[in-house]
């Protein structure tokens, strides 16, 4: 009887998959395409923010000495309004002593003015304004470079770009940014028994769901996908299907066809072609494959839907995030008390579906790799270590938070 190779550990296989997918190149993209991507180079501000002294209030630009007594024992001060300065005006007229300019928020402060009196402290006059409060020098004036000075590094390479970062890039005048390009994944689901959702099932057929699940998982982390569905259990058909895509993607992800039985098309097509098939000490999702086919990184996942989903979570998700420049590639972990007893096979790391609230986690469904509804109803994975066979109710467990 042939020797059965010892299963590889979860951590070793994660490292193996992580080494397969190379870092994506840095490329310039428009700001609206950069959400969630990683900045590939430092962003240096070509302008200051604000780029000029401007008003923080709707009101009146004044010389502070002209309104020094306003609102005190001497009563209000009246000043002629010499100019209107709406936001966007570029031909700003200097302020003469003893006058005021009506000014709007964001408009440039005229030369000669050193303070803004907000409109609430005036009668709102357009030709002659009554000012009822004094204003010290600098009141309601946003100074040039108060936020950002020209030449300053405002975003570091490696920053994940969300709405505040993209808003800042736009504010300093950048229309595009150098980012790590989204990873491009070719997703292939095999099985002659698979049919498209929405059509009637015949005896022995099931609806194909793995490509939908895996493509969504890749897109959720900012990747791009090409999906090839319904590849039959035929080696030649498999090779023909992927031949035209090898040069266009960063990784090939398959599901199904990797176990020890007959008609395992992925295993038959890729064995001896640079892809190794092995077992990982994990439940569910033991049968796995990874390597390189014609220079293309390949990760082959089991066909049962929960096995495919869990394998993506454990092995592919961190690898793809790292390839796109992310440094935080793991799901958040926390400790919680199990609301029920759990049993796990010896020498395998088990991941059970669960729902965590506060410091208590409730297992959802059983350990079976086909229980997709339980996975969809979960917000976490309960991790049972290899050397633990029983988790008692109330025991502290490690939880991977999914959302």
PDB file of N, CA, C and O in Angstrom, residues 32 44 70 76 90 115-116 132 164 167 207 229 247-248 254 264 277 281 308 327 348 355 363:
ATOM      1  N   UNK A  32     -11.275  58.384  -9.336  1.00  0.00           N
ATOM      2  CA  UNK A  32     -12.496  57.619  -9.116  1.00  0.00           C
ATOM      3  C   UNK A  32     -12.298  56.125  -9.294  1.00  0.00           C
ATOM      4  O   UNK A  32     -13.208  55.342  -9.018  1.00  0.00           O
ATOM      5  N   UNK A  44       3.408  64.193  -2.951  1.00  0.00           N
ATOM      6  CA  UNK A  44       3.942  65.484  -2.508  1.00  0.00           C
ATOM      7  C   UNK A  44       3.012  66.580  -3.026  1.00  0.00           C
ATOM      8  O   UNK A  44       2.666  66.605  -4.210  1.00  0.00           O
ATOM      9  N   UNK A  70     -16.147  98.481  18.296  1.00  0.00           N
ATOM     10  CA  UNK A  70     -17.512  98.038  18.011  1.00  0.00           C
ATOM     11  C   UNK A  70     -18.037  97.120  19.106  1.00  0.00           C
ATOM     12  O   UNK A  70     -17.316  96.246  19.600  1.00  0.00           O
ATOM     13  N   UNK A  76     -22.061 100.482  18.035  1.00  0.00           N
ATOM     14  CA  UNK A  76     -21.624  99.867  16.776  1.00  0.00           C
ATOM     15  C   UNK A  76     -20.794 100.821  15.931  1.00  0.00           C
ATOM     16  O   UNK A  76     -20.777 102.022  16.146  1.00  0.00           O
ATOM     17  N   UNK A  90     -11.244  86.465  -8.692  1.00  0.00           N
ATOM     18  CA  UNK A  90      -9.783  86.473  -8.812  1.00  0.00           C
ATOM     19  C   UNK A  90      -9.191  87.885  -8.831  1.00  0.00           C
ATOM     20  O   UNK A  90      -8.013  88.056  -8.539  1.00  0.00           O
ATOM     21  N   UNK A 115      -8.887  90.770   9.262  1.00  0.00           N
ATOM     22  CA  UNK A 115      -9.902  90.090  10.059  1.00  0.00           C
ATOM     23  C   UNK A 115     -11.198  90.028   9.274  1.00  0.00           C
ATOM     24  O   UNK A 115     -11.425  90.792   8.328  1.00  0.00           O
ATOM     25  N   UNK A 116     -12.055  89.085   9.689  1.00  0.00           N
ATOM     26  CA  UNK A 116     -13.389  88.932   9.116  1.00  0.00           C
ATOM     27  C   UNK A 116     -14.396  89.079  10.250  1.00  0.00           C
ATOM     28  O   UNK A 116     -14.279  88.417  11.290  1.00  0.00           O
ATOM     29  N   UNK A 132     -21.422  95.271  14.912  1.00  0.00           N
ATOM     30  CA  UNK A 132     -21.737  95.301  16.338  1.00  0.00           C
ATOM     31  C   UNK A 132     -20.732  94.532  17.196  1.00  0.00           C
ATOM     32  O   UNK A 132     -20.967  94.345  18.390  1.00  0.00           O
ATOM     33  N   UNK A 164     -11.311  60.092   2.490  1.00  0.00           N
ATOM     34  CA  UNK A 164     -10.537  61.260   2.940  1.00  0.00           C
ATOM     35  C   UNK A 164      -9.239  61.439   2.151  1.00  0.00           C
ATOM     36  O   UNK A 164      -8.860  62.566   1.813  1.00  0.00           O
ATOM     37  N   UNK A 167     -10.030  62.679  -1.341  1.00  0.00           N
ATOM     38  CA  UNK A 167     -10.408  64.089  -1.259  1.00  0.00           C
ATOM     39  C   UNK A 167      -9.197  64.984  -1.119  1.00  0.00           C
ATOM     40  O   UNK A 167      -9.116  66.058  -1.739  1.00  0.00           O
ATOM     41  N   UNK A 207     -26.981  23.674  -9.354  1.00  0.00           N
ATOM     42  CA  UNK A 207     -26.676  25.029  -9.793  1.00  0.00           C
ATOM     43  C   UNK A 207     -25.238  25.393  -9.437  1.00  0.00           C
ATOM     44  O   UNK A 207     -24.760  25.098  -8.334  1.00  0.00           O
ATOM     45  N   UNK A 229     -17.304  29.648 -16.720  1.00  0.00           N
ATOM     46  CA  UNK A 229     -18.161  28.701 -16.013  1.00  0.00           C
ATOM     47  C   UNK A 229     -18.444  27.463 -16.874  1.00  0.00           C
ATOM     48  O   UNK A 229     -18.283  27.468 -18.082  1.00  0.00           O
ATOM     49  N   UNK A 247      -2.027  35.037 -20.521  1.00  0.00           N
ATOM     50  CA  UNK A 247      -1.225  36.254 -20.502  1.00  0.00           C
ATOM     51  C   UNK A 247      -1.978  37.479 -19.968  1.00  0.00           C
ATOM     52  O   UNK A 247      -1.395  38.558 -19.850  1.00  0.00           O
ATOM     53  N   UNK A 248      -3.254  37.319 -19.646  1.00  0.00           N
ATOM     54  CA  UNK A 248      -4.077  38.471 -19.297  1.00  0.00           C
ATOM     55  C   UNK A 248      -4.354  38.608 -17.804  1.00  0.00           C
ATOM     56  O   UNK A 248      -4.931  39.616 -17.376  1.00  0.00           O
ATOM     57  N   UNK A 254      -9.300  27.918  -9.533  1.00  0.00           N
ATOM     58  CA  UNK A 254     -10.291  26.928  -9.940  1.00  0.00           C
ATOM     59  C   UNK A 254     -10.992  26.386  -8.701  1.00  0.00           C
ATOM     60  O   UNK A 254     -10.478  26.476  -7.578  1.00  0.00           O
ATOM     61  N   UNK A 264     -11.441  13.831 -11.873  1.00  0.00           N
ATOM     62  CA  UNK A 264     -10.954  15.055 -11.226  1.00  0.00           C
ATOM     63  C   UNK A 264     -10.191  15.840 -12.277  1.00  0.00           C
ATOM     64  O   UNK A 264      -8.965  15.759 -12.395  1.00  0.00           O
ATOM     65  N   UNK A 277      -0.563  18.845  -6.064  1.00  0.00           N
ATOM     66  CA  UNK A 277      -1.813  18.568  -5.378  1.00  0.00           C
ATOM     67  C   UNK A 277      -1.499  17.848  -4.074  1.00  0.00           C
ATOM     68  O   UNK A 277      -0.729  16.885  -4.049  1.00  0.00           O
ATOM     69  N   UNK A 281      -3.936  20.197   6.467  1.00  0.00           N
ATOM     70  CA  UNK A 281      -4.511  19.746   7.740  1.00  0.00           C
ATOM     71  C   UNK A 281      -5.563  20.739   8.219  1.00  0.00           C
ATOM     72  O   UNK A 281      -5.397  21.458   9.205  1.00  0.00           O
ATOM     73  N   UNK A 308     -14.564  25.825  -0.645  1.00  0.00           N
ATOM     74  CA  UNK A 308     -14.014  26.839  -1.541  1.00  0.00           C
ATOM     75  C   UNK A 308     -13.970  28.198  -0.859  1.00  0.00           C
ATOM     76  O   UNK A 308     -12.973  28.920  -0.940  1.00  0.00           O
ATOM     77  N   UNK A 327      -0.778  45.899   3.751  1.00  0.00           N
ATOM     78  CA  UNK A 327      -0.006  45.335   4.858  1.00  0.00           C
ATOM     79  C   UNK A 327      -0.913  44.666   5.885  1.00  0.00           C
ATOM     80  O   UNK A 327      -0.474  43.764   6.590  1.00  0.00           O
ATOM     81  N   UNK A 348      -6.171  18.250  12.816  1.00  0.00           N
ATOM     82  CA  UNK A 348      -6.641  19.169  11.784  1.00  0.00           C
ATOM     83  C   UNK A 348      -7.193  20.433  12.434  1.00  0.00           C
ATOM     84  O   UNK A 348      -7.860  20.352  13.475  1.00  0.00           O
ATOM     85  N   UNK A 355     -21.739  33.026  14.811  1.00  0.00           N
ATOM     86  CA  UNK A 355     -22.262  34.397  14.881  1.00  0.00           C
ATOM     87  C   UNK A 355     -21.855  34.959  16.233  1.00  0.00           C
ATOM     88  O   UNK A 355     -22.275  34.459  17.281  1.00  0.00           O
ATOM     89  N   UNK A 363     -22.212  28.875  17.513  1.00  0.00           N
ATOM     90  CA  UNK A 363     -21.971  28.108  16.294  1.00  0.00           C
ATOM     91  C   UNK A 363     -23.223  28.090  15.413  1.00  0.00           C
ATOM     92  O   UNK A 363     -24.350  28.038  15.907  1.00  0.00           O
TER      93      UNK A 363
END
